[in-house]
Short mmCIF file of C-alpha atoms in Angstrom, two decimals:
data_model
loop_
_atom_site.label_atom_id
_atom_site.label_comp_id
_atom_site.label_asym_id
_atom_site.label_seq_id
_atom_site.Cartn_x
_atom_site.Cartn_y
_atom_site.Cartn_z
CA MET A 1 150.41 80.27 170.65
CA GLN A 2 147.10 79.27 172.24
CA LYS A 3 145.28 81.79 170.05
CA ILE A 4 146.90 80.36 166.91
CA SER A 5 145.89 76.83 167.92
CA LYS A 6 142.28 77.95 168.34
CA ILE A 7 142.31 79.57 164.89
CA ILE A 8 143.68 76.37 163.33
CA PHE A 9 141.02 74.29 165.11
CA ILE A 10 138.25 76.57 163.82
CA MET A 11 139.61 76.38 160.27
CA LEU A 12 139.74 72.57 160.41
CA ALA A 13 136.21 72.47 161.80
CA LEU A 14 134.93 74.62 158.94
CA LEU A 15 136.55 72.20 156.50
CA GLY A 16 134.99 69.23 158.29
CA ILE A 17 138.37 67.91 159.44
CA SER A 18 138.96 66.84 163.02
CA LYS A 19 142.38 67.16 164.60
CA SER A 20 142.76 63.38 164.72
CA ASN A 21 141.78 63.02 161.04
CA ALA A 22 144.24 65.75 160.07
CA GLN A 23 146.99 63.73 161.73
CA ASP A 24 145.80 60.47 160.13
CA TRP A 25 144.91 61.82 156.69
CA ALA A 26 144.65 58.38 155.06
CA ASP A 27 142.69 56.98 158.05
CA LEU A 28 145.20 54.22 158.68
CA GLN A 29 143.60 53.57 162.06
CA HIS A 30 140.22 52.74 160.48
CA PHE A 31 140.81 49.01 159.99
CA GLN A 32 143.78 48.44 162.29
CA LYS A 33 141.87 46.43 164.90
CA GLU A 34 140.05 44.34 162.29
CA ASN A 35 143.27 43.69 160.39
CA ALA A 36 144.96 42.46 163.55
CA THR A 37 142.35 39.71 163.95
CA ILE A 38 142.74 38.33 160.41
CA THR A 39 144.92 35.24 160.17
CA ALA A 40 146.98 34.19 157.18
CA PRO A 41 144.94 32.47 154.47
CA SER A 42 145.22 28.75 153.86
CA GLU A 43 146.80 27.62 150.59
CA SER A 44 143.36 26.81 149.16
CA GLU A 45 141.73 30.09 150.19
CA ASN A 46 141.02 32.47 147.32
CA ARG A 47 141.07 35.61 149.44
CA VAL A 48 139.94 38.82 147.78
CA VAL A 49 140.26 42.34 149.20
CA PHE A 50 137.92 45.05 147.95
CA MET A 51 139.68 48.42 148.09
CA GLY A 52 137.60 51.54 147.66
CA ASN A 53 135.46 54.30 149.09
CA SER A 54 131.82 54.59 150.27
CA ILE A 55 130.59 52.68 147.22
CA THR A 56 132.70 49.72 148.33
CA ILE A 57 131.95 49.79 152.06
CA GLY A 58 128.29 50.47 151.28
CA TRP A 59 128.21 47.14 149.48
CA SER A 60 128.72 45.28 152.76
CA GLN A 61 126.12 47.45 154.46
CA THR A 62 123.47 47.22 151.75
CA ARG A 63 123.94 43.61 150.63
CA PRO A 64 125.88 41.83 153.40
CA ASP A 65 124.92 38.40 152.08
CA PHE A 66 127.20 38.93 149.08
CA PHE A 67 130.22 38.85 151.41
CA LYS A 68 128.87 36.22 153.82
CA ASN A 69 130.74 32.91 153.93
CA LYS A 70 133.14 34.04 151.22
CA PRO A 71 136.85 34.85 151.48
CA TYR A 72 136.07 38.50 150.71
CA ILE A 73 137.40 41.36 152.83
CA ASN A 74 135.92 44.83 152.41
CA ARG A 75 138.33 47.71 152.89
CA GLY A 76 136.32 50.64 151.63
CA ILE A 77 136.36 53.94 153.53
CA SER A 78 133.71 56.57 152.87
CA GLY A 79 134.89 59.72 151.11
CA GLN A 80 138.35 58.47 150.25
CA THR A 81 140.39 59.42 147.23
CA THR A 82 143.13 57.48 145.44
CA PRO A 83 146.08 59.12 147.26
CA GLN A 84 144.56 58.07 150.59
CA MET A 85 144.03 54.54 149.32
CA LEU A 86 147.60 54.41 148.04
CA ILE A 87 148.95 55.32 151.48
CA ARG A 88 146.95 52.60 153.23
CA PHE A 89 147.28 49.99 150.49
CA ARG A 90 150.10 48.06 152.13
CA GLN A 91 148.33 47.90 155.48
CA ASP A 92 144.80 47.22 154.24
CA VAL A 93 145.60 44.98 151.27
CA VAL A 94 149.13 43.57 151.13
CA ALA A 95 149.32 42.69 154.82
CA LEU A 96 146.14 40.61 154.49
CA HIS A 97 147.77 38.35 151.85
CA PRO A 98 144.94 38.14 149.31
CA LYS A 99 145.24 36.42 145.96
CA ILE A 100 143.28 39.24 144.34
CA VAL A 101 142.54 42.90 144.98
CA VAL A 102 139.52 44.65 143.42
CA ILE A 103 140.16 48.39 143.17
CA LEU A 104 137.19 50.73 142.69
CA ALA A 105 138.21 54.37 142.93
CA GLY A 106 138.31 57.78 141.31
CA THR A 107 134.93 59.44 141.74
CA ASN A 108 135.88 61.23 144.96
CA ASP A 109 139.05 62.53 143.30
CA ILE A 110 136.92 64.04 140.53
CA ALA A 111 134.67 65.52 143.22
CA GLY A 112 137.75 67.13 144.77
CA ASN A 113 137.28 65.57 148.20
CA THR A 114 140.95 66.02 149.08
CA GLY A 115 141.66 68.90 146.74
CA PRO A 116 141.97 69.38 142.98
CA SER A 117 143.06 66.28 141.09
CA SER A 118 143.72 65.75 137.39
CA LEU A 119 142.84 62.48 135.66
CA THR A 120 146.55 61.79 135.26
CA MET A 121 147.04 62.16 139.01
CA ILE A 122 144.21 59.70 139.65
CA VAL A 123 145.63 57.13 137.26
CA ASP A 124 149.13 57.58 138.70
CA ASN A 125 147.79 56.70 142.15
CA ILE A 126 146.00 53.66 140.73
CA LYS A 127 149.25 52.64 139.01
CA GLY A 128 151.00 52.90 142.36
CA MET A 129 148.51 50.50 143.94
CA VAL A 130 148.86 48.08 141.03
CA GLU A 131 152.64 48.12 141.24
CA ILE A 132 152.59 47.41 144.98
CA ALA A 133 150.10 44.58 144.46
CA LYS A 134 152.11 42.96 141.68
CA ALA A 135 155.34 43.24 143.66
CA ASN A 136 153.62 41.14 146.32
CA GLY A 137 152.14 38.54 144.01
CA ILE A 138 148.58 39.89 144.16
CA LYS A 139 146.42 39.80 141.02
CA VAL A 140 144.62 43.04 140.20
CA ILE A 141 141.10 43.78 139.04
CA LEU A 142 140.68 47.44 138.04
CA SER A 143 137.07 48.55 138.16
CA SER A 144 135.63 51.28 136.03
CA THR A 145 134.47 54.30 138.00
CA LEU A 146 130.69 54.20 138.28
CA PRO A 147 128.70 56.72 136.22
CA ALA A 148 127.75 59.99 137.91
CA TYR A 149 125.85 62.88 136.36
CA LYS A 150 126.19 65.04 139.46
CA TYR A 151 127.44 65.04 143.05
CA LEU A 152 124.94 66.28 145.62
CA TRP A 153 127.78 67.44 147.87
CA LYS A 154 129.57 69.23 145.00
CA PRO A 155 126.81 70.47 142.67
CA GLU A 156 129.16 72.79 140.80
CA ILE A 157 131.15 69.84 139.41
CA LYS A 158 130.07 68.10 136.20
CA PRO A 159 131.65 64.65 136.48
CA ALA A 160 130.08 62.64 133.65
CA GLU A 161 132.57 63.32 130.86
CA LYS A 162 135.54 63.20 133.22
CA ILE A 163 134.48 59.74 134.39
CA ILE A 164 134.23 58.53 130.79
CA ALA A 165 137.74 59.82 130.10
CA LEU A 166 139.09 58.32 133.34
CA ASN A 167 137.62 54.92 132.55
CA LYS A 168 139.24 54.97 129.11
CA MET A 169 142.60 55.61 130.77
CA ILE A 170 142.06 52.86 133.35
CA LYS A 171 141.00 50.38 130.67
CA GLU A 172 144.06 51.14 128.53
CA TYR A 173 146.38 50.78 131.50
CA ALA A 174 144.75 47.48 132.51
CA SER A 175 145.15 46.10 129.00
CA GLU A 176 148.81 47.08 128.83
CA ASN A 177 149.71 45.79 132.29
CA ASN A 178 148.01 42.40 132.62
CA CYS A 179 145.19 43.58 134.87
CA ILE A 180 141.54 42.64 134.48
CA TYR A 181 139.30 45.57 133.62
CA LEU A 182 135.91 45.32 135.31
CA ASP A 183 133.34 47.41 133.43
CA TYR A 184 130.53 48.40 135.77
CA PHE A 185 129.98 51.61 133.83
CA SER A 186 128.50 50.11 130.65
CA ALA A 187 126.08 47.93 132.60
CA MET A 188 124.73 50.78 134.74
CA VAL A 189 124.91 54.04 132.75
CA ASP A 190 121.80 55.92 131.61
CA ASP A 191 121.28 58.28 128.66
CA ARG A 192 122.77 61.21 130.64
CA ASN A 193 125.97 59.25 131.32
CA GLY A 194 124.83 59.08 134.94
CA LEU A 195 123.35 56.48 137.29
CA PRO A 196 119.56 56.04 137.09
CA LYS A 197 117.58 56.34 140.32
CA LYS A 198 116.87 52.61 140.38
CA TYR A 199 120.60 51.98 140.73
CA ALA A 200 121.42 54.93 143.03
CA ASN A 201 118.91 57.14 144.85
CA ASP A 202 121.46 59.94 145.13
CA GLU A 203 122.94 59.10 141.69
CA VAL A 204 126.26 58.04 143.23
CA HIS A 205 125.82 55.33 145.88
CA PRO A 206 124.24 52.10 144.61
CA THR A 207 120.94 50.78 145.85
CA GLU A 208 120.36 47.06 146.38
CA GLU A 209 119.41 46.85 142.73
CA GLY A 210 122.60 48.62 141.75
CA TYR A 211 124.80 46.24 143.71
CA ALA A 212 122.82 43.32 142.27
CA VAL A 213 124.03 44.41 138.83
CA MET A 214 127.63 44.68 140.04
CA GLU A 215 127.85 41.34 141.84
CA PRO A 216 127.84 38.92 138.89
CA LEU A 217 130.26 41.19 137.06
CA VAL A 218 132.81 41.14 139.87
CA GLU A 219 132.33 37.40 140.44
CA LYS A 220 133.10 36.79 136.76
CA ALA A 221 136.19 39.01 137.00
CA ILE A 222 137.40 37.16 140.12
CA GLU A 223 136.91 33.81 138.41
CA LYS A 224 138.91 35.04 135.44
CA ALA A 225 141.70 36.34 137.67
CA LEU A 226 141.98 33.03 139.48
CA LYS A 227 142.40 31.22 136.16
CA ASN A 228 145.08 33.59 134.87
#
């Protein structure tokens, strides 16, 4: 039995998965302490939760002033895919009682971070998050997946056309289900259907200039959601 446990540990290590992460696949513990300190919003507070991956959490790290003195809560976790976000959605979004949730997801699914994933599977997970949000009176902003010509950590994958197809599916779903579609893609894409270096040094994670493009777009979407 001890020998088997050692073999399993080695296999997990080779995959970059710790024992604790394997037991908490969606990383529910990540924001538990922070969530416990957040009080219920006042009636006049237009609280917004940003749900996403490293692109979302990197926003707070790269341009913290965008979130400063605003009722914005960042709940991005690096590397996450839509099934992981779906599992933690109730804890990291619903329980915080926002008026609006901004969902930015999908690129890590295409990269295969948690295994193979079809576009339909990605959209199904996004639909799940939307349905949970709506059931709890939360308005939804669905962001386009950002352009990506390549992934440095998965060079064998060619994501550009898949992202275009995914965004079309997200946009159609948003239109049919009273969600706001937030189109970052069109404002940031280059002639390769990727992100130019000025917007992302590694062609995936936005620079300050990249986030500066995104900020007025999301503010406009939030304003629209509050009026709806």
